[in-house]
């Protein structure tokens, strides 16, 4: 091979290496600027594909497992940044306190963060208090009826849009609403059907209504302006859906009978 051609090829290889290094550095600055992958999670006993729980060993949940796997692929430690609900995670999106999260998506949140693939679709409905005469949406949507939702969530916004007469009030935690429903201080609670069905088992006399008022979609997300990080997590979730990583996260967190719904 002529020396000039060898030199040209060497220059191209060097240039490509420099570009890849620059891209890698840029990605690192976006996805793990502190040297750790900071995963935003919300804590609640509700379970499901979004909520995480506090355990003796730390935290458990689908987002916990996915965050741990993503950090391992990046070769960095994982750090969990705890919030009370998805609204708090959303509000912190522009503050640089977390790097990646998995949470319910809606048009309002799309203006505050960047979303990748959907990995869960859930039916949102209401559970009514023990002894209630409410049997459907028509009897629920009456003046004087008190409906609770977790504050600043996609489900709360959906319930407000759905109910024209009943009053929807936001509370910070699932636990607080659980207590209010059990004591009969509220008439109903808006959440996904699978989570409410589990709640009904813990509060005798409650009923989960058969109708659905919205579909709640849950997806991976990164802070606004992090396009390289978005490409990375999109690739990660696409692969996780097909290579068994997501299925394993579901199975490890009490969702063995729950199908993975991407649309």
Short mmCIF file of C-alpha atoms in Angstrom, two decimals:
data_model
loop_
_atom_site.label_atom_id
_atom_site.label_comp_id
_atom_site.label_asym_id
_atom_site.label_seq_id
_atom_site.Cartn_x
_atom_site.Cartn_y
_atom_site.Cartn_z
CA UNK A 1 0.00 0.00 0.00
CA UNK A 2 1.48 3.40 -0.97
CA UNK A 3 2.65 5.51 1.93
CA UNK A 4 0.32 8.37 0.93
CA UNK A 5 -2.71 6.05 1.03
CA UNK A 6 -1.63 4.65 4.38
CA UNK A 7 -1.30 8.17 5.74
CA UNK A 8 -4.73 9.11 4.41
CA UNK A 9 -6.34 6.04 5.96
CA UNK A 10 -4.57 6.66 9.26
CA UNK A 11 -5.83 10.23 9.22
CA UNK A 12 -9.40 9.05 8.61
CA UNK A 13 -9.19 6.53 11.45
CA UNK A 14 -7.79 9.18 13.77
CA UNK A 15 -10.50 11.65 12.77
CA UNK A 16 -13.21 9.05 13.33
CA UNK A 17 -11.75 8.22 16.74
CA UNK A 18 -11.74 11.88 17.70
CA UNK A 19 -15.37 12.25 16.60
CA UNK A 20 -16.44 9.12 18.52
CA UNK A 21 -14.59 10.32 21.61
CA UNK A 22 -16.30 13.70 21.37
CA UNK A 23 -19.68 12.02 20.99
CA UNK A 24 -18.94 9.74 23.94
CA UNK A 25 -17.95 12.71 26.09
CA UNK A 26 -21.08 14.59 25.03
CA UNK A 27 -23.27 11.61 25.85
CA UNK A 28 -21.60 11.17 29.22
CA UNK A 29 -22.27 14.82 30.02
CA UNK A 30 -25.95 14.25 29.23
CA UNK A 31 -26.69 10.80 30.62
CA UNK A 32 -24.36 10.65 33.63
CA UNK A 33 -22.79 14.08 34.27
CA UNK A 34 -22.08 13.27 37.94
CA UNK A 35 -20.40 9.95 37.17
CA UNK A 36 -23.53 8.11 38.32
CA UNK A 37 -26.79 7.34 36.58
CA UNK A 38 -29.39 9.20 38.66
CA UNK A 39 -32.74 7.44 38.25
CA UNK A 40 -35.85 9.33 39.39
CA UNK A 41 -38.41 7.06 41.07
CA UNK A 42 -41.66 7.62 42.96
CA UNK A 43 -42.30 5.60 46.13
CA UNK A 44 -45.66 4.03 46.97
CA UNK A 45 -47.08 0.64 47.96
CA UNK A 46 -49.26 0.80 44.83
CA UNK A 47 -46.86 -1.28 42.74
CA UNK A 48 -47.31 -1.60 39.01
CA UNK A 49 -45.05 -0.64 36.12
CA UNK A 50 -44.36 2.90 37.37
CA UNK A 51 -44.37 3.02 41.19
CA UNK A 52 -41.41 1.75 43.21
CA UNK A 53 -41.32 0.65 46.84
CA UNK A 54 -38.91 1.07 49.75
CA UNK A 55 -37.38 -2.18 50.97
CA UNK A 56 -34.91 -3.18 53.67
CA UNK A 57 -32.24 -3.51 51.00
CA UNK A 58 -33.07 -0.23 49.25
CA UNK A 59 -35.73 0.08 46.55
CA UNK A 60 -37.72 -2.27 44.32
CA UNK A 61 -39.77 -1.71 41.20
CA UNK A 62 -39.73 -1.90 37.42
CA UNK A 63 -37.96 1.50 37.09
CA UNK A 64 -35.46 0.38 39.75
CA UNK A 65 -34.53 -2.74 37.78
CA UNK A 66 -34.40 -0.91 34.45
CA UNK A 67 -32.23 1.85 35.92
CA UNK A 68 -29.84 -0.69 37.38
CA UNK A 69 -29.50 -2.48 34.03
CA UNK A 70 -28.97 0.74 32.10
CA UNK A 71 -26.29 1.88 34.55
CA UNK A 72 -24.55 -1.48 34.20
CA UNK A 73 -24.50 -1.11 30.41
CA UNK A 74 -23.03 2.38 30.79
CA UNK A 75 -20.45 1.14 33.28
CA UNK A 76 -21.43 3.63 36.00
CA UNK A 77 -23.03 3.28 39.45
CA UNK A 78 -26.77 3.82 39.83
CA UNK A 79 -28.29 6.31 42.25
CA UNK A 80 -32.02 6.50 42.93
CA UNK A 81 -33.54 9.96 43.37
CA UNK A 82 -36.74 9.51 45.38
CA UNK A 83 -39.95 11.50 44.87
CA UNK A 84 -43.49 11.16 46.20
CA UNK A 85 -45.20 11.14 42.82
CA UNK A 86 -44.68 11.58 39.08
CA UNK A 87 -45.62 15.25 39.26
CA UNK A 88 -42.61 15.94 41.48
CA UNK A 89 -40.35 14.08 39.04
CA UNK A 90 -41.72 16.22 36.22
CA UNK A 91 -41.17 19.47 38.12
CA UNK A 92 -37.56 18.48 38.79
CA UNK A 93 -36.87 17.65 35.13
CA UNK A 94 -35.29 21.01 34.32
CA UNK A 95 -33.36 21.29 37.60
CA UNK A 96 -30.61 18.80 36.77
CA UNK A 97 -31.35 16.48 39.70
CA UNK A 98 -31.99 13.29 37.70
CA UNK A 99 -30.78 11.75 34.43
CA UNK A 100 -33.44 9.22 33.43
CA UNK A 101 -36.87 8.14 34.61
CA UNK A 102 -39.82 5.95 33.69
CA UNK A 103 -43.22 7.59 34.22
CA UNK A 104 -46.68 8.25 32.75
CA UNK A 105 -46.69 10.46 29.68
CA UNK A 106 -49.18 13.08 28.49
CA UNK A 107 -49.08 16.23 26.28
CA UNK A 108 -48.33 18.54 29.20
CA UNK A 109 -45.31 16.50 30.25
CA UNK A 110 -44.04 16.35 26.69
CA UNK A 111 -43.36 20.08 27.01
CA UNK A 112 -41.19 19.49 30.10
CA UNK A 113 -39.13 16.40 29.21
CA UNK A 114 -38.23 14.13 26.30
CA UNK A 115 -39.94 10.74 26.00
CA UNK A 116 -38.75 7.50 24.47
CA UNK A 117 -40.72 4.27 23.84
CA UNK A 118 -43.93 3.45 25.73
CA UNK A 119 -43.71 0.21 27.69
CA UNK A 120 -47.02 0.17 29.58
CA UNK A 121 -50.63 1.07 28.75
CA UNK A 122 -53.07 1.04 31.67
CA UNK A 123 -56.80 1.67 32.02
CA UNK A 124 -57.63 4.51 34.42
CA UNK A 125 -60.84 4.33 36.45
CA UNK A 126 -62.10 4.95 39.99
CA UNK A 127 -62.47 2.99 43.21
CA UNK A 128 -65.35 4.04 45.49
CA UNK A 129 -65.45 3.95 49.29
CA UNK A 130 -67.02 1.15 51.32
CA UNK A 131 -70.81 1.34 51.41
CA UNK A 132 -71.02 3.79 48.50
CA UNK A 133 -74.10 3.85 46.28
CA UNK A 134 -71.94 4.88 43.31
CA UNK A 135 -72.01 2.16 40.65
CA UNK A 136 -70.84 3.88 37.44
CA UNK A 137 -69.47 7.12 36.02
CA UNK A 138 -72.92 8.72 35.84
CA UNK A 139 -73.60 8.27 39.54
CA UNK A 140 -70.04 9.31 40.38
CA UNK A 141 -70.14 12.58 38.47
CA UNK A 142 -72.50 14.41 40.79
CA UNK A 143 -72.17 17.66 42.72
CA UNK A 144 -70.82 17.08 46.21
CA UNK A 145 -68.91 13.90 45.30
CA UNK A 146 -65.27 14.05 46.43
CA UNK A 147 -62.72 12.38 44.16
CA UNK A 148 -59.04 12.12 45.03
CA UNK A 149 -56.02 11.73 42.75
CA UNK A 150 -52.27 11.85 43.21
CA UNK A 151 -51.34 15.49 42.72
CA UNK A 152 -50.10 16.81 39.35
CA UNK A 153 -50.28 13.41 37.66
CA UNK A 154 -51.58 12.43 34.24
CA UNK A 155 -54.43 10.57 35.97
CA UNK A 156 -55.43 13.65 37.95
CA UNK A 157 -55.51 15.78 34.79
CA UNK A 158 -57.56 13.08 33.09
CA UNK A 159 -60.05 12.89 35.96
CA UNK A 160 -60.48 16.69 36.00
CA UNK A 161 -61.21 16.64 32.27
CA UNK A 162 -63.57 13.69 32.64
CA UNK A 163 -65.70 14.79 35.60
CA UNK A 164 -67.90 17.85 35.09
CA UNK A 165 -69.67 17.97 38.48
CA UNK A 166 -67.69 15.94 41.04
CA UNK A 167 -64.76 17.73 42.66
CA UNK A 168 -61.26 16.32 42.05
CA UNK A 169 -58.62 17.09 44.69
CA UNK A 170 -54.93 16.27 44.45
CA UNK A 171 -52.94 14.77 47.32
CA UNK A 172 -49.20 14.22 47.47
CA UNK A 173 -49.09 10.50 48.28
CA UNK A 174 -50.92 7.27 47.60
CA UNK A 175 -50.78 6.44 51.32
CA UNK A 176 -52.67 9.62 52.24
CA UNK A 177 -55.45 8.85 49.76
CA UNK A 178 -55.60 5.21 50.91
CA UNK A 179 -56.32 6.40 54.45
CA UNK A 180 -58.97 8.88 53.31
CA UNK A 181 -60.75 6.24 51.24
CA UNK A 182 -60.65 3.68 54.04
CA UNK A 183 -62.12 6.16 56.53
CA UNK A 184 -64.78 7.31 54.06
CA UNK A 185 -63.58 10.94 53.97
CA UNK A 186 -63.49 10.82 50.17
CA UNK A 187 -65.93 9.13 47.82
CA UNK A 188 -63.54 7.85 45.16
CA UNK A 189 -59.92 7.60 44.04
CA UNK A 190 -58.73 7.85 40.43
CA UNK A 191 -55.85 5.55 39.41
CA UNK A 192 -55.07 2.67 37.08
CA UNK A 193 -57.34 -0.35 37.28
CA UNK A 194 -54.64 -2.85 38.21
CA UNK A 195 -53.49 -0.76 41.17
CA UNK A 196 -57.04 -0.08 42.33
CA UNK A 197 -57.88 -3.78 42.15
CA UNK A 198 -55.04 -4.46 44.59
CA UNK A 199 -56.29 -1.64 46.82
CA UNK A 200 -59.79 -3.14 46.85
CA UNK A 201 -58.35 -6.31 48.36
CA UNK A 202 -56.98 -4.28 51.26
CA UNK A 203 -60.10 -2.20 51.95
CA UNK A 204 -63.19 -4.44 52.22
CA UNK A 205 -66.37 -2.98 50.78
CA UNK A 206 -64.73 -0.82 48.14
CA UNK A 207 -65.65 -1.23 44.46
CA UNK A 208 -63.63 -0.61 41.30
CA UNK A 209 -65.86 0.79 38.58
CA UNK A 210 -66.06 -1.17 35.33
CA UNK A 211 -65.73 1.81 32.99
CA UNK A 212 -62.45 3.39 31.81
CA UNK A 213 -62.00 7.16 31.48
CA UNK A 214 -58.52 7.24 29.93
CA UNK A 215 -55.55 5.19 28.84
CA UNK A 216 -52.42 5.95 30.84
CA UNK A 217 -49.21 5.34 28.89
CA UNK A 218 -45.88 4.98 30.68
CA UNK A 219 -42.53 5.57 28.98
CA UNK A 220 -38.85 6.22 29.51
CA UNK A 221 -37.90 9.90 29.70
CA UNK A 222 -34.88 12.21 29.98
CA UNK A 223 -34.61 15.93 30.83
CA UNK A 224 -35.35 18.49 28.10
CA UNK A 225 -32.64 19.14 25.52
CA UNK A 226 -30.88 15.79 26.10
CA UNK A 227 -31.19 14.44 22.56
CA UNK A 228 -28.17 12.12 22.78
CA UNK A 229 -29.45 10.67 26.04
CA UNK A 230 -32.86 10.19 24.44
CA UNK A 231 -31.33 8.21 21.57
CA UNK A 232 -29.50 6.03 24.09
CA UNK A 233 -32.53 5.26 26.27
CA UNK A 234 -34.69 4.69 23.18
CA UNK A 235 -32.23 2.03 22.01
CA UNK A 236 -32.08 0.56 25.52
CA UNK A 237 -35.86 0.26 25.87
CA UNK A 238 -36.31 -1.10 22.34
CA UNK A 239 -33.82 -3.84 23.13
CA UNK A 240 -35.18 -4.40 26.65
CA UNK A 241 -38.62 -5.10 25.20
CA UNK A 242 -37.29 -7.82 22.89
CA UNK A 243 -34.41 -9.37 24.84
CA UNK A 244 -36.31 -10.19 28.02
CA UNK A 245 -34.95 -7.38 30.26
CA UNK A 246 -38.35 -5.70 30.59
CA UNK A 247 -40.16 -9.00 31.08
CA UNK A 248 -37.71 -9.89 33.86
CA UNK A 249 -38.29 -6.52 35.54
CA UNK A 250 -42.05 -7.16 35.47
CA UNK A 251 -41.68 -10.69 36.82
CA UNK A 252 -39.36 -9.55 39.63
CA UNK A 253 -41.93 -7.02 40.82
CA UNK A 254 -45.16 -8.98 41.09
CA UNK A 255 -46.28 -8.52 37.48
CA UNK A 256 -45.84 -12.04 36.14
CA UNK A 257 -49.43 -12.11 34.91
CA UNK A 258 -49.25 -8.61 33.38
CA UNK A 259 -48.65 -8.39 29.64
CA UNK A 260 -46.21 -5.82 28.29
CA UNK A 261 -48.29 -3.27 26.37
CA UNK A 262 -46.44 -0.85 24.12
CA UNK A 263 -49.45 0.70 22.35
#
